Short mmCIF file of N, CA and C in Angstrom, two decimals:
data_model
loop_
_atom_site.label_atom_id
_atom_site.label_comp_id
_atom_site.label_asym_id
_atom_site.label_seq_id
_atom_site.Cartn_x
_atom_site.Cartn_y
_atom_site.Cartn_z
N PHE J 19 -8.19 13.33 -41.30
CA PHE J 19 -7.02 12.57 -40.89
C PHE J 19 -7.48 11.41 -40.01
N SER J 20 -7.01 10.23 -40.28
CA SER J 20 -7.43 9.04 -39.55
C SER J 20 -6.21 8.17 -39.29
N ILE J 21 -6.15 7.62 -38.08
CA ILE J 21 -5.08 6.70 -37.73
C ILE J 21 -5.62 5.30 -37.89
N GLU J 22 -5.02 4.55 -38.77
CA GLU J 22 -5.47 3.18 -38.99
C GLU J 22 -4.28 2.24 -38.92
N SER J 23 -4.50 1.10 -38.28
CA SER J 23 -3.46 0.07 -38.25
C SER J 23 -3.62 -0.79 -39.49
N PRO J 24 -2.65 -1.64 -39.77
CA PRO J 24 -2.76 -2.49 -40.96
C PRO J 24 -4.02 -3.35 -40.99
N GLU J 25 -4.57 -3.68 -39.83
CA GLU J 25 -5.77 -4.50 -39.79
C GLU J 25 -7.04 -3.67 -39.92
N GLY J 26 -6.91 -2.36 -40.00
CA GLY J 26 -8.07 -1.51 -40.13
C GLY J 26 -8.63 -1.03 -38.80
N PHE J 27 -7.92 -1.20 -37.72
CA PHE J 27 -8.38 -0.78 -36.39
C PHE J 27 -8.21 0.72 -36.25
N VAL J 28 -9.26 1.40 -35.88
CA VAL J 28 -9.22 2.84 -35.63
C VAL J 28 -9.45 3.05 -34.15
N PRO J 29 -8.45 3.61 -33.43
CA PRO J 29 -8.63 3.82 -31.99
C PRO J 29 -9.70 4.88 -31.75
N SER J 30 -10.60 4.58 -30.85
CA SER J 30 -11.67 5.52 -30.52
C SER J 30 -11.27 6.35 -29.31
N VAL J 31 -12.07 7.34 -29.02
CA VAL J 31 -11.82 8.22 -27.87
C VAL J 31 -11.87 7.41 -26.58
N SER J 32 -12.79 6.46 -26.48
CA SER J 32 -12.89 5.68 -25.25
C SER J 32 -11.66 4.79 -25.06
N PHE J 33 -11.13 4.25 -26.14
CA PHE J 33 -9.92 3.44 -26.05
C PHE J 33 -8.74 4.27 -25.57
N ILE J 34 -8.60 5.47 -26.11
CA ILE J 34 -7.52 6.36 -25.71
C ILE J 34 -7.72 6.80 -24.26
N SER J 35 -8.94 7.02 -23.85
CA SER J 35 -9.23 7.40 -22.46
C SER J 35 -8.85 6.28 -21.51
N VAL J 36 -9.14 5.04 -21.88
CA VAL J 36 -8.78 3.89 -21.05
C VAL J 36 -7.27 3.79 -20.93
N LEU J 37 -6.55 4.00 -22.02
CA LEU J 37 -5.09 3.97 -21.97
C LEU J 37 -4.55 5.06 -21.05
N ALA J 38 -5.13 6.25 -21.12
CA ALA J 38 -4.67 7.35 -20.28
C ALA J 38 -4.93 7.04 -18.80
N VAL J 39 -6.09 6.50 -18.48
CA VAL J 39 -6.41 6.15 -17.10
C VAL J 39 -5.48 5.04 -16.61
N ASP J 40 -5.21 4.05 -17.45
CA ASP J 40 -4.28 2.98 -17.08
C ASP J 40 -2.89 3.52 -16.81
N PHE J 41 -2.44 4.44 -17.66
CA PHE J 41 -1.12 5.03 -17.46
C PHE J 41 -1.05 5.79 -16.14
N ILE J 42 -2.06 6.58 -15.86
CA ILE J 42 -2.08 7.35 -14.62
C ILE J 42 -2.14 6.41 -13.41
N GLY J 43 -2.96 5.36 -13.51
CA GLY J 43 -3.03 4.38 -12.42
C GLY J 43 -1.71 3.69 -12.17
N CYS J 44 -1.03 3.31 -13.24
CA CYS J 44 0.29 2.66 -13.10
C CYS J 44 1.30 3.61 -12.50
N PHE J 45 1.22 4.88 -12.88
CA PHE J 45 2.14 5.88 -12.34
C PHE J 45 2.00 5.98 -10.83
N PHE J 46 0.75 6.12 -10.35
CA PHE J 46 0.54 6.25 -8.91
C PHE J 46 0.85 4.96 -8.16
N ALA J 47 0.58 3.82 -8.77
CA ALA J 47 0.94 2.54 -8.14
C ALA J 47 2.45 2.42 -8.02
N THR J 48 3.16 2.84 -9.05
CA THR J 48 4.63 2.80 -9.00
C THR J 48 5.16 3.73 -7.91
N MET J 49 4.59 4.91 -7.79
CA MET J 49 5.02 5.85 -6.75
C MET J 49 4.76 5.28 -5.36
N ALA J 50 3.62 4.63 -5.18
CA ALA J 50 3.30 4.04 -3.88
C ALA J 50 4.27 2.92 -3.55
N LEU J 51 4.59 2.09 -4.51
CA LEU J 51 5.55 0.99 -4.27
C LEU J 51 6.94 1.53 -3.97
N ARG J 52 7.35 2.57 -4.67
CA ARG J 52 8.66 3.17 -4.38
C ARG J 52 8.71 3.69 -2.95
N GLY J 53 7.63 4.35 -2.51
CA GLY J 53 7.57 4.85 -1.13
C GLY J 53 7.61 3.72 -0.12
N TYR J 54 6.92 2.64 -0.42
CA TYR J 54 6.91 1.48 0.48
C TYR J 54 8.31 0.89 0.61
N PHE J 55 8.98 0.64 -0.51
CA PHE J 55 10.30 0.03 -0.46
C PHE J 55 11.33 0.96 0.16
N TYR J 56 11.15 2.28 0.00
CA TYR J 56 12.04 3.22 0.67
C TYR J 56 11.86 3.12 2.19
N SER J 57 10.62 3.03 2.66
CA SER J 57 10.38 2.93 4.09
C SER J 57 10.92 1.61 4.65
N VAL J 58 10.86 0.53 3.86
CA VAL J 58 11.44 -0.74 4.29
C VAL J 58 12.96 -0.61 4.42
N GLU J 59 13.59 0.09 3.48
CA GLU J 59 15.04 0.30 3.54
C GLU J 59 15.43 1.12 4.77
N VAL J 60 14.68 2.17 5.06
CA VAL J 60 14.95 3.00 6.24
C VAL J 60 14.79 2.17 7.51
N LEU J 61 13.75 1.35 7.57
CA LEU J 61 13.52 0.50 8.74
C LEU J 61 14.66 -0.48 8.94
N GLN J 62 15.15 -1.08 7.86
CA GLN J 62 16.27 -2.02 7.98
C GLN J 62 17.52 -1.33 8.51
N LYS J 63 17.77 -0.10 8.07
CA LYS J 63 18.94 0.64 8.57
C LYS J 63 18.79 0.96 10.05
N LYS J 64 17.59 1.35 10.46
CA LYS J 64 17.36 1.68 11.87
C LYS J 64 17.48 0.44 12.74
N LEU J 65 16.90 -0.67 12.30
CA LEU J 65 16.98 -1.90 13.09
C LEU J 65 18.40 -2.44 13.12
N GLY J 66 19.16 -2.21 12.07
CA GLY J 66 20.54 -2.68 12.03
C GLY J 66 21.43 -1.97 13.02
N SER J 67 21.07 -0.74 13.38
CA SER J 67 21.90 0.02 14.31
C SER J 67 21.32 0.05 15.72
N ALA J 68 20.22 -0.63 15.96
CA ALA J 68 19.59 -0.63 17.28
C ALA J 68 20.34 -1.55 18.24
N SER J 69 20.35 -1.17 19.51
CA SER J 69 20.96 -2.04 20.53
C SER J 69 20.20 -1.86 21.83
N PHE J 70 20.36 -2.84 22.71
CA PHE J 70 19.68 -2.77 24.01
C PHE J 70 20.20 -1.61 24.84
N ASP J 71 21.47 -1.32 24.74
CA ASP J 71 22.04 -0.27 25.58
C ASP J 71 21.54 1.12 25.19
N GLN J 72 21.18 1.30 23.92
CA GLN J 72 20.70 2.61 23.46
C GLN J 72 19.19 2.75 23.55
N ALA J 73 18.48 1.68 23.79
CA ALA J 73 17.01 1.72 23.83
C ALA J 73 16.52 2.52 25.03
N LYS J 74 15.46 3.28 24.81
CA LYS J 74 14.85 4.05 25.89
C LYS J 74 13.58 3.34 26.32
N CYS J 75 13.39 3.25 27.62
CA CYS J 75 12.20 2.60 28.18
C CYS J 75 11.44 3.62 29.02
N LEU J 76 10.13 3.56 28.94
CA LEU J 76 9.31 4.48 29.73
C LEU J 76 9.53 4.25 31.22
N CYS J 77 9.68 3.00 31.61
CA CYS J 77 9.86 2.72 33.04
C CYS J 77 11.13 3.38 33.58
N CYS J 78 12.20 3.36 32.81
CA CYS J 78 13.45 3.98 33.25
C CYS J 78 13.33 5.51 33.26
N GLU J 79 12.58 6.06 32.28
CA GLU J 79 12.38 7.51 32.23
C GLU J 79 11.59 8.00 33.45
N CYS J 80 10.69 7.16 33.94
CA CYS J 80 9.85 7.52 35.10
C CYS J 80 10.44 7.03 36.41
N HIS J 81 11.69 6.58 36.40
CA HIS J 81 12.38 6.06 37.59
C HIS J 81 11.62 4.89 38.21
N HIS J 82 11.03 4.06 37.35
CA HIS J 82 10.33 2.83 37.75
C HIS J 82 9.18 3.08 38.72
N ARG J 83 8.50 4.23 38.52
CA ARG J 83 7.32 4.56 39.33
C ARG J 83 6.17 4.94 38.40
N SER J 84 4.98 4.42 38.69
CA SER J 84 3.78 4.79 37.93
C SER J 84 3.31 6.16 38.39
N PRO J 85 2.37 6.77 37.69
CA PRO J 85 1.84 8.07 38.14
C PRO J 85 1.22 8.00 39.53
N THR J 86 0.78 6.81 39.96
CA THR J 86 0.21 6.67 41.31
C THR J 86 1.27 6.35 42.35
N GLY J 87 2.54 6.19 41.91
CA GLY J 87 3.63 5.92 42.84
C GLY J 87 3.98 4.46 42.99
N GLN J 88 3.27 3.57 42.31
CA GLN J 88 3.57 2.14 42.43
C GLN J 88 4.85 1.81 41.65
N HIS J 89 5.55 0.78 42.12
CA HIS J 89 6.79 0.34 41.47
C HIS J 89 6.47 -0.31 40.12
N LEU J 90 7.26 0.02 39.09
CA LEU J 90 7.12 -0.60 37.77
C LEU J 90 8.31 -1.51 37.51
N PRO J 91 8.08 -2.72 37.03
CA PRO J 91 9.21 -3.58 36.65
C PRO J 91 9.91 -2.98 35.43
N CYS J 92 11.18 -3.26 35.30
CA CYS J 92 11.97 -2.70 34.21
C CYS J 92 11.71 -3.48 32.91
N ASP J 93 11.19 -2.78 31.90
CA ASP J 93 10.92 -3.40 30.61
C ASP J 93 12.20 -3.94 29.97
N ARG J 94 13.27 -3.19 30.10
CA ARG J 94 14.54 -3.59 29.49
C ARG J 94 15.04 -4.91 30.07
N GLU J 95 14.93 -5.06 31.38
CA GLU J 95 15.39 -6.30 32.01
C GLU J 95 14.52 -7.50 31.59
N VAL J 96 13.22 -7.29 31.48
CA VAL J 96 12.33 -8.36 31.03
C VAL J 96 12.68 -8.77 29.60
N LEU J 97 12.88 -7.78 28.75
CA LEU J 97 13.23 -8.07 27.35
C LEU J 97 14.60 -8.75 27.25
N LYS J 98 15.55 -8.32 28.04
CA LYS J 98 16.87 -8.96 28.02
C LYS J 98 16.77 -10.43 28.42
N GLN J 99 15.95 -10.72 29.41
CA GLN J 99 15.76 -12.12 29.83
C GLN J 99 15.14 -12.94 28.70
N CYS J 100 14.14 -12.40 28.05
CA CYS J 100 13.49 -13.12 26.94
C CYS J 100 14.46 -13.35 25.79
N VAL J 101 15.20 -12.31 25.41
CA VAL J 101 16.15 -12.43 24.30
C VAL J 101 17.25 -13.42 24.64
N THR J 102 17.70 -13.42 25.89
CA THR J 102 18.72 -14.37 26.30
C THR J 102 18.20 -15.80 26.21
N ILE J 103 16.95 -16.02 26.57
CA ILE J 103 16.36 -17.36 26.45
C ILE J 103 16.26 -17.75 24.97
N TRP J 104 15.82 -16.84 24.13
CA TRP J 104 15.60 -17.14 22.71
C TRP J 104 16.89 -17.26 21.91
N PHE J 105 17.87 -16.34 22.15
CA PHE J 105 19.07 -16.26 21.31
C PHE J 105 20.35 -16.65 22.04
N GLY J 106 20.31 -16.82 23.34
CA GLY J 106 21.51 -17.15 24.09
C GLY J 106 22.15 -15.94 24.74
N SER J 107 22.10 -14.78 24.08
CA SER J 107 22.63 -13.54 24.63
C SER J 107 22.10 -12.36 23.81
N THR J 108 22.21 -11.16 24.39
CA THR J 108 21.77 -10.00 23.65
C THR J 108 22.72 -9.71 22.49
N ALA J 109 24.00 -10.04 22.64
CA ALA J 109 24.96 -9.84 21.55
C ALA J 109 24.61 -10.72 20.35
N ALA J 110 24.22 -11.96 20.61
CA ALA J 110 23.82 -12.86 19.52
C ALA J 110 22.56 -12.33 18.83
N PHE J 111 21.65 -11.75 19.59
CA PHE J 111 20.43 -11.17 19.01
C PHE J 111 20.77 -9.99 18.12
N GLU J 112 21.66 -9.12 18.58
CA GLU J 112 21.99 -7.93 17.82
C GLU J 112 22.76 -8.28 16.54
N GLU J 113 23.48 -9.39 16.54
CA GLU J 113 24.20 -9.83 15.34
C GLU J 113 23.28 -10.50 14.33
N ALA J 114 22.17 -11.07 14.82
CA ALA J 114 21.26 -11.82 13.93
C ALA J 114 20.51 -10.93 12.97
#
């Protein structure tokens, strides 16, 4: 039994092996891309619901004191000042 195309081409074992490897490679590449785009979608949902009021800062959790007892500036206040300079207000930033 022989498989022949109209031009007389007979697929060899190496040709079929290459096709199988290509198929498997495409399958795993597709799975990786699906995982990547799913993670991008999850990130967009999380960023869409984020706000300054809900954000947790290490400085606030530690009552603005380092382990040695020194005063820590508030990260949230620094970020609010930067965002206000860049966007005009934190509300405008959260809407963007």
